[in-house]
Amino acid sequence: EAGVTQSPTHLIKTRGQQATLRCSPISGHTSVYWYQQALGLGLQFLLWYDEGEERNRGNFPPRFSGRQFPNYSSELNVNALELEDSALYLCASRWGAGDTQYFGPGTRLTVL
Amino acid sequence: GENVEQHPSTLSVQEGDSAVIKCTYSDSASNYFPWYKQELGKRPQLIIDIRSNVGEKKDQRIAVTLNKTAKHFSLHITETQPEDSAVYFCAASKNSGGSNYKLTFGKGTLLTVNP
């Protein structure tokens, strides 16, 4: 069974630009979560998508947004990039009523 | 909202010794407590989890204990090996119908096992 995949692996942008990150969940998983892992801050919850709808968001500004497609893959968009947005962005997927979130390898976003 | 505190932030042990990492959580409604291991440059991987209706769970050299009254849970690794060296994260969430299953993580513990 293929795991969660994310693309691209690395992304370099300049301040003010927009970034788009992509995630494909494990087959059969309908929930997708996005987390930000910045240095020294652990993993922080960003967004939760389930069945195509945004269900919850963490304490992040509105320039962090995303969507979930009919095939349950997801996209995270970060507008008006700031230097402090530099981090590893991790996507996780979960099956239905299951407990476990399975993580992808992440996208390393660097904002210059 | 939920807050998870994790201690220690770094832990160095000799190969063969035991390692213990402790976490406390604030929301008494949390009912699911996973532990993830993250090696350098790799994704977080679930190593063990526990639900609030269980006090202890063991899987080979790894065990987790939960004290619901104290809102405290711990990871125990026995007979540590160099390949156990990684960052370990505890987390808590409310997992039931209608809740969001969002994971709130501790800040992580860097475990170093010296050969």
PDB file of C-alpha atoms in Angstrom:
ATOM      1  CA  GLU A   1       0.000   0.000   0.000  1.00  0.00           C
ATOM      2  CA  ALA A   2       1.437   3.364  -1.009  1.00  0.00           C
ATOM      3  CA  GLY A   3       1.877   5.880   1.767  1.00  0.00           C
ATOM      4  CA  VAL A   4       1.010   9.555   1.853  1.00  0.00           C
ATOM      5  CA  THR A   5       2.892  11.452  -0.830  1.00  0.00           C
ATOM      6  CA  GLN A   6       3.687  15.156  -1.049  1.00  0.00           C
ATOM      7  CA  SER A   7       5.108  17.396  -3.730  1.00  0.00           C
ATOM      8  CA  PRO A   8       7.334  19.173  -4.247  1.00  0.00           C
ATOM      9  CA  THR A   9      10.048  18.003  -1.844  1.00  0.00           C
ATOM     10  CA  HIS A  10      11.582  21.441  -1.675  1.00  0.00           C
ATOM     11  CA  LEU A  11      10.227  24.850  -2.621  1.00  0.00           C
ATOM     12  CA  ILE A  12      12.108  28.122  -2.598  1.00  0.00           C
ATOM     13  CA  LYS A  13      10.175  31.370  -2.848  1.00  0.00           C
ATOM     14  CA  THR A  14      10.748  35.018  -2.145  1.00  0.00           C
ATOM     15  CA  ARG A  15       8.824  37.144   0.279  1.00  0.00           C
ATOM     16  CA  GLY A  16       5.420  38.210  -1.055  1.00  0.00           C
ATOM     17  CA  GLN A  17       5.090  35.318  -3.496  1.00  0.00           C
ATOM     18  CA  GLN A  18       2.571  32.485  -3.306  1.00  0.00           C
ATOM     19  CA  ALA A  19       3.335  28.821  -2.662  1.00  0.00           C
ATOM     20  CA  THR A  20       1.256  25.758  -3.545  1.00  0.00           C
ATOM     21  CA  LEU A  21       1.924  22.432  -1.844  1.00  0.00           C
ATOM     22  CA  ARG A  22       0.252  19.140  -2.763  1.00  0.00           C
ATOM     23  CA  CYS A  23      -0.680  16.005  -0.880  1.00  0.00           C
ATOM     24  CA  SER A  24      -2.048  12.620  -1.921  1.00  0.00           C
ATOM     25  CA  PRO A  25      -3.516  10.569   0.931  1.00  0.00           C
ATOM     26  CA  ILE A  26      -3.384   6.833   1.363  1.00  0.00           C
ATOM     27  CA  SER A  27      -5.968   5.156  -0.840  1.00  0.00           C
ATOM     28  CA  GLY A  28      -9.285   4.968   1.013  1.00  0.00           C
ATOM     29  CA  HIS A  29      -8.459   7.784   3.423  1.00  0.00           C
ATOM     30  CA  THR A  30     -10.895  10.695   3.230  1.00  0.00           C
ATOM     31  CA  SER A  31      -9.437  13.047   5.839  1.00  0.00           C
ATOM     32  CA  VAL A  32      -6.359  15.160   5.172  1.00  0.00           C
ATOM     33  CA  TYR A  33      -4.561  17.269   7.766  1.00  0.00           C
ATOM     34  CA  TRP A  34      -1.876  19.889   7.249  1.00  0.00           C
ATOM     35  CA  TYR A  35       0.727  20.676   9.915  1.00  0.00           C
ATOM     36  CA  GLN A  36       3.558  23.207   9.999  1.00  0.00           C
ATOM     37  CA  GLN A  37       6.854  22.102  11.557  1.00  0.00           C
ATOM     38  CA  ALA A  38       8.998  25.167  12.136  1.00  0.00           C
ATOM     39  CA  LEU A  39      12.330  24.925  13.894  1.00  0.00           C
ATOM     40  CA  GLY A  40      11.940  24.627  17.624  1.00  0.00           C
ATOM     41  CA  LEU A  41       8.138  24.845  17.522  1.00  0.00           C
ATOM     42  CA  GLY A  42       7.136  21.230  17.045  1.00  0.00           C
ATOM     43  CA  LEU A  43       4.204  20.395  14.799  1.00  0.00           C
ATOM     44  CA  GLN A  44       1.338  22.854  14.686  1.00  0.00           C
ATOM     45  CA  PHE A  45      -2.093  22.059  13.236  1.00  0.00           C
ATOM     46  CA  LEU A  46      -2.992  24.136  10.193  1.00  0.00           C
ATOM     47  CA  LEU A  47      -6.051  22.716   8.428  1.00  0.00           C
ATOM     48  CA  TRP A  48      -8.331  19.671   8.278  1.00  0.00           C
ATOM     49  CA  TYR A  49     -10.229  18.588   5.177  1.00  0.00           C
ATOM     50  CA  ASP A  50     -12.772  15.804   5.060  1.00  0.00           C
ATOM     51  CA  GLU A  51     -14.994  14.757   2.170  1.00  0.00           C
ATOM     52  CA  GLY A  52     -14.044  17.874   0.226  1.00  0.00           C
ATOM     53  CA  GLU A  53     -14.872  20.362   2.980  1.00  0.00           C
ATOM     54  CA  GLU A  54     -12.679  22.408   5.294  1.00  0.00           C
ATOM     55  CA  ARG A  55     -13.684  21.159   8.764  1.00  0.00           C
ATOM     56  CA  ASN A  56     -11.320  23.039  11.047  1.00  0.00           C
ATOM     57  CA  ARG A  57      -8.339  25.348  10.954  1.00  0.00           C
ATOM     58  CA  GLY A  58      -5.616  26.147  13.438  1.00  0.00           C
ATOM     59  CA  ASN A  59      -4.408  29.503  14.667  1.00  0.00           C
ATOM     60  CA  PHE A  60      -2.970  30.687  11.362  1.00  0.00           C
ATOM     61  CA  PRO A  61      -3.843  33.771   9.272  1.00  0.00           C
ATOM     62  CA  PRO A  62      -6.271  33.552   6.328  1.00  0.00           C
ATOM     63  CA  ARG A  63      -3.403  33.670   3.820  1.00  0.00           C
ATOM     64  CA  PHE A  64      -3.020  29.967   4.633  1.00  0.00           C
ATOM     65  CA  SER A  65      -5.760  28.206   2.723  1.00  0.00           C
ATOM     66  CA  GLY A  66      -6.357  25.072   0.763  1.00  0.00           C
ATOM     67  CA  ARG A  67      -8.807  22.665  -0.698  1.00  0.00           C
ATOM     68  CA  GLN A  68      -9.553  19.009  -1.098  1.00  0.00           C
ATOM     69  CA  PHE A  69     -10.349  17.499  -4.460  1.00  0.00           C
ATOM     70  CA  PRO A  70     -12.945  14.794  -5.302  1.00  0.00           C
ATOM     71  CA  ASN A  71     -10.149  12.172  -5.266  1.00  0.00           C
ATOM     72  CA  TYR A  72      -9.329  13.315  -1.667  1.00  0.00           C
ATOM     73  CA  SER A  73      -5.959  14.782  -2.606  1.00  0.00           C
ATOM     74  CA  SER A  74      -5.338  18.209  -1.150  1.00  0.00           C
ATOM     75  CA  GLU A  75      -3.554  21.437  -1.853  1.00  0.00           C
ATOM     76  CA  LEU A  76      -2.214  23.989   0.615  1.00  0.00           C
ATOM     77  CA  ASN A  77      -1.800  27.556  -0.597  1.00  0.00           C
ATOM     78  CA  VAL A  78       0.203  30.162   1.235  1.00  0.00           C
ATOM     79  CA  ASN A  79      -0.216  33.709  -0.071  1.00  0.00           C
ATOM     80  CA  ALA A  80       1.919  36.771   0.580  1.00  0.00           C
ATOM     81  CA  LEU A  81       4.796  34.666   1.888  1.00  0.00           C
ATOM     82  CA  GLU A  82       6.709  35.919   4.903  1.00  0.00           C
ATOM     83  CA  LEU A  83      10.160  34.857   6.075  1.00  0.00           C
ATOM     84  CA  GLU A  84       8.650  33.106   9.117  1.00  0.00           C
ATOM     85  CA  ASP A  85       6.638  30.816   6.828  1.00  0.00           C
ATOM     86  CA  SER A  86       9.864  28.907   6.198  1.00  0.00           C
ATOM     87  CA  ALA A  87       9.178  25.456   7.611  1.00  0.00           C
ATOM     88  CA  LEU A  88       8.504  21.825   6.826  1.00  0.00           C
ATOM     89  CA  TYR A  89       4.854  21.378   5.857  1.00  0.00           C
ATOM     90  CA  LEU A  90       3.536  17.931   6.649  1.00  0.00           C
ATOM     91  CA  CYS A  91       0.382  16.373   5.357  1.00  0.00           C
ATOM     92  CA  ALA A  92      -1.313  13.467   7.137  1.00  0.00           C
ATOM     93  CA  SER A  93      -4.259  11.292   6.170  1.00  0.00           C
ATOM     94  CA  ARG A  94      -6.739   9.314   8.236  1.00  0.00           C
ATOM     95  CA  TRP A  95      -9.359   6.733   7.402  1.00  0.00           C
ATOM     96  CA  GLY A  96     -12.986   7.350   8.370  1.00  0.00           C
ATOM     97  CA  ALA A  97     -13.447   6.682  12.070  1.00  0.00           C
ATOM     98  CA  GLY A  98      -9.874   5.453  12.521  1.00  0.00           C
ATOM     99  CA  ASP A  99      -7.569   7.107  15.015  1.00  0.00           C
ATOM    100  CA  THR A 100      -4.200   7.055  13.312  1.00  0.00           C
ATOM    101  CA  GLN A 101      -2.848   9.868  11.177  1.00  0.00           C
ATOM    102  CA  TYR A 102      -0.203   8.777   8.690  1.00  0.00           C
ATOM    103  CA  PHE A 103       2.262  11.418   7.648  1.00  0.00           C
ATOM    104  CA  GLY A 104       3.807  12.224   4.310  1.00  0.00           C
ATOM    105  CA  PRO A 105       7.488  13.120   3.900  1.00  0.00           C
ATOM    106  CA  GLY A 106       6.768  16.848   3.890  1.00  0.00           C
ATOM    107  CA  THR A 107       7.557  19.831   1.705  1.00  0.00           C
ATOM    108  CA  ARG A 108      10.425  22.028   2.842  1.00  0.00           C
ATOM    109  CA  LEU A 109       9.416  25.632   2.091  1.00  0.00           C
ATOM    110  CA  THR A 110      12.136  28.251   2.218  1.00  0.00           C
ATOM    111  CA  VAL A 111      11.192  31.915   1.940  1.00  0.00           C
ATOM    112  CA  LEU A 112      14.025  34.270   1.043  1.00  0.00           C
TER     113      LEU A 112
ATOM    114  CA  GLY B   1      -7.759  24.640  23.456  1.00  0.00           C
ATOM    115  CA  GLU B   2      -5.574  21.655  24.219  1.00  0.00           C
ATOM    116  CA  ASN B   3      -2.003  22.190  25.392  1.00  0.00           C
ATOM    117  CA  VAL B   4       0.598  19.417  25.558  1.00  0.00           C
ATOM    118  CA  GLU B   5       3.822  19.780  27.528  1.00  0.00           C
ATOM    119  CA  GLN B   6       6.695  17.344  26.899  1.00  0.00           C
ATOM    120  CA  HIS B   7       9.815  16.696  28.979  1.00  0.00           C
ATOM    121  CA  PRO B   8      12.720  16.437  28.698  1.00  0.00           C
ATOM    122  CA  SER B   9      13.614  18.285  25.516  1.00  0.00           C
ATOM    123  CA  THR B  10      16.837  16.274  25.198  1.00  0.00           C
ATOM    124  CA  LEU B  11      17.754  12.873  26.617  1.00  0.00           C
ATOM    125  CA  SER B  12      21.048  11.040  26.301  1.00  0.00           C
ATOM    126  CA  VAL B  13      21.346   7.398  27.412  1.00  0.00           C
ATOM    127  CA  GLN B  14      23.813   4.572  27.060  1.00  0.00           C
ATOM    128  CA  GLU B  15      22.930   1.668  24.811  1.00  0.00           C
ATOM    129  CA  GLY B  16      20.972  -0.896  26.783  1.00  0.00           C
ATOM    130  CA  ASP B  17      19.599   1.614  29.288  1.00  0.00           C
ATOM    131  CA  SER B  18      15.941   2.644  29.508  1.00  0.00           C
ATOM    132  CA  ALA B  19      14.533   5.970  28.373  1.00  0.00           C
ATOM    133  CA  VAL B  20      11.403   7.683  29.678  1.00  0.00           C
ATOM    134  CA  ILE B  21       9.669  10.683  28.101  1.00  0.00           C
ATOM    135  CA  LYS B  22       6.776  12.366  29.864  1.00  0.00           C
ATOM    136  CA  CYS B  23       3.856  14.450  28.608  1.00  0.00           C
ATOM    137  CA  THR B  24       0.990  16.258  30.251  1.00  0.00           C
ATOM    138  CA  TYR B  25      -2.178  17.486  28.562  1.00  0.00           C
ATOM    139  CA  SER B  26      -4.724  20.086  29.574  1.00  0.00           C
ATOM    140  CA  ASP B  27      -8.042  19.034  28.014  1.00  0.00           C
ATOM    141  CA  SER B  28      -9.717  16.269  30.021  1.00  0.00           C
ATOM    142  CA  ALA B  29     -11.859  15.443  26.954  1.00  0.00           C
ATOM    143  CA  SER B  30      -8.790  14.218  25.026  1.00  0.00           C
ATOM    144  CA  ASN B  31      -9.034  10.471  24.551  1.00  0.00           C
ATOM    145  CA  TYR B  32      -6.305   9.462  22.082  1.00  0.00           C
ATOM    146  CA  PHE B  33      -2.573   9.727  22.730  1.00  0.00           C
ATOM    147  CA  PRO B  34      -0.116   8.706  19.978  1.00  0.00           C
ATOM    148  CA  TRP B  35       3.661   8.815  20.032  1.00  0.00           C
ATOM    149  CA  TYR B  36       5.596   9.548  16.860  1.00  0.00           C
ATOM    150  CA  LYS B  37       9.269   9.001  16.076  1.00  0.00           C
ATOM    151  CA  GLN B  38      10.933  11.329  13.604  1.00  0.00           C
ATOM    152  CA  GLU B  39      14.401  10.542  12.331  1.00  0.00           C
ATOM    153  CA  LEU B  40      16.443  13.343  10.782  1.00  0.00           C
ATOM    154  CA  GLY B  41      14.983  14.300   7.408  1.00  0.00           C
ATOM    155  CA  LYS B  42      12.209  11.722   7.628  1.00  0.00           C
ATOM    156  CA  ARG B  43       8.482  11.818   8.207  1.00  0.00           C
ATOM    157  CA  PRO B  44       6.981  11.293  11.689  1.00  0.00           C
ATOM    158  CA  GLN B  45       6.094   7.621  12.159  1.00  0.00           C
ATOM    159  CA  LEU B  46       3.633   6.289  14.697  1.00  0.00           C
ATOM    160  CA  ILE B  47       5.359   3.956  17.151  1.00  0.00           C
ATOM    161  CA  ILE B  48       2.619   3.370  19.706  1.00  0.00           C
ATOM    162  CA  ASP B  49      -0.693   4.862  20.764  1.00  0.00           C
ATOM    163  CA  ILE B  50      -3.153   4.541  23.601  1.00  0.00           C
ATOM    164  CA  ARG B  51      -6.810   5.401  24.139  1.00  0.00           C
ATOM    165  CA  SER B  52      -8.144   6.787  27.373  1.00  0.00           C
ATOM    166  CA  ASN B  53      -9.984   3.588  28.316  1.00  0.00           C
ATOM    167  CA  VAL B  54      -6.624   1.802  28.701  1.00  0.00           C
ATOM    168  CA  GLY B  55      -3.946   2.477  31.326  1.00  0.00           C
ATOM    169  CA  GLU B  56      -0.968   0.815  29.683  1.00  0.00           C
ATOM    170  CA  LYS B  57       0.019  -0.631  26.335  1.00  0.00           C
ATOM    171  CA  LYS B  58       3.187  -2.469  25.370  1.00  0.00           C
ATOM    172  CA  ASP B  59       4.798  -3.394  22.067  1.00  0.00           C
ATOM    173  CA  GLN B  60       8.096  -5.224  22.433  1.00  0.00           C
ATOM    174  CA  ARG B  61      10.590  -2.711  23.879  1.00  0.00           C
ATOM    175  CA  ILE B  62       8.144   0.192  23.844  1.00  0.00           C
ATOM    176  CA  ALA B  63       5.380   0.906  26.341  1.00  0.00           C
ATOM    177  CA  VAL B  64       3.047   3.796  27.033  1.00  0.00           C
ATOM    178  CA  THR B  65       1.285   4.514  30.317  1.00  0.00           C
ATOM    179  CA  LEU B  66      -1.645   6.871  30.827  1.00  0.00           C
ATOM    180  CA  ASN B  67      -2.890   8.484  34.031  1.00  0.00           C
ATOM    181  CA  LYS B  68      -6.205  10.147  33.170  1.00  0.00           C
ATOM    182  CA  THR B  69      -6.647  11.667  36.616  1.00  0.00           C
ATOM    183  CA  ALA B  70      -3.297  13.429  36.463  1.00  0.00           C
ATOM    184  CA  LYS B  71      -3.642  14.057  32.685  1.00  0.00           C
ATOM    185  CA  HIS B  72      -0.235  12.564  32.197  1.00  0.00           C
ATOM    186  CA  PHE B  73       1.178   9.953  29.804  1.00  0.00           C
ATOM    187  CA  SER B  74       4.657   8.551  29.321  1.00  0.00           C
ATOM    188  CA  LEU B  75       6.717   6.647  26.769  1.00  0.00           C
ATOM    189  CA  HIS B  76       9.081   3.970  28.045  1.00  0.00           C
ATOM    190  CA  ILE B  77      11.788   2.457  25.840  1.00  0.00           C
ATOM    191  CA  THR B  78      13.763  -0.430  27.312  1.00  0.00           C
ATOM    192  CA  GLU B  79      17.085  -1.893  26.119  1.00  0.00           C
ATOM    193  CA  THR B  80      17.742   1.145  23.964  1.00  0.00           C
ATOM    194  CA  GLN B  81      19.700   0.746  20.739  1.00  0.00           C
ATOM    195  CA  PRO B  82      21.539   3.358  18.623  1.00  0.00           C
ATOM    196  CA  GLU B  83      18.754   3.136  16.018  1.00  0.00           C
ATOM    197  CA  ASP B  84      16.329   4.461  18.654  1.00  0.00           C
ATOM    198  CA  SER B  85      18.095   7.831  18.334  1.00  0.00           C
ATOM    199  CA  ALA B  86      15.523  10.294  16.950  1.00  0.00           C
ATOM    200  CA  VAL B  87      13.083  13.020  17.981  1.00  0.00           C
ATOM    201  CA  TYR B  88      10.010  11.672  19.744  1.00  0.00           C
ATOM    202  CA  PHE B  89       6.739  13.592  19.819  1.00  0.00           C
ATOM    203  CA  CYS B  90       3.750  12.961  22.027  1.00  0.00           C
ATOM    204  CA  ALA B  91       0.316  14.176  20.972  1.00  0.00           C
ATOM    205  CA  ALA B  92      -3.264  14.306  22.177  1.00  0.00           C
ATOM    206  CA  SER B  93      -6.608  14.521  20.410  1.00  0.00           C
ATOM    207  CA  LYS B  94     -10.328  14.114  20.875  1.00  0.00           C
ATOM    208  CA  ASN B  95     -11.354  11.225  18.637  1.00  0.00           C
ATOM    209  CA  SER B  96     -15.038  10.513  18.476  1.00  0.00           C
ATOM    210  CA  GLY B  97     -17.964  11.267  16.230  1.00  0.00           C
ATOM    211  CA  GLY B  98     -18.311  14.968  15.611  1.00  0.00           C
ATOM    212  CA  SER B  99     -14.844  15.892  16.871  1.00  0.00           C
ATOM    213  CA  ASN B 100     -12.010  16.947  14.621  1.00  0.00           C
ATOM    214  CA  TYR B 101      -9.351  14.406  15.533  1.00  0.00           C
ATOM    215  CA  LYS B 102      -6.833  17.269  15.455  1.00  0.00           C
ATOM    216  CA  LEU B 103      -3.483  16.319  16.975  1.00  0.00           C
ATOM    217  CA  THR B 104      -1.895  18.724  19.453  1.00  0.00           C
ATOM    218  CA  PHE B 105       1.799  17.894  19.739  1.00  0.00           C
ATOM    219  CA  GLY B 106       4.385  18.350  22.410  1.00  0.00           C
ATOM    220  CA  LYS B 107       7.570  20.121  21.357  1.00  0.00           C
ATOM    221  CA  GLY B 108       9.543  16.906  21.040  1.00  0.00           C
ATOM    222  CA  THR B 109      12.379  15.083  22.798  1.00  0.00           C
ATOM    223  CA  LEU B 110      15.716  14.496  21.088  1.00  0.00           C
ATOM    224  CA  LEU B 111      16.826  11.048  22.237  1.00  0.00           C
ATOM    225  CA  THR B 112      20.462  10.117  21.706  1.00  0.00           C
ATOM    226  CA  VAL B 113      21.546   6.540  22.403  1.00  0.00           C
ATOM    227  CA  ASN B 114      25.305   6.310  22.802  1.00  0.00           C
ATOM    228  CA  PRO B 115      26.951   3.022  21.781  1.00  0.00           C
TER     229      PRO B 115
END
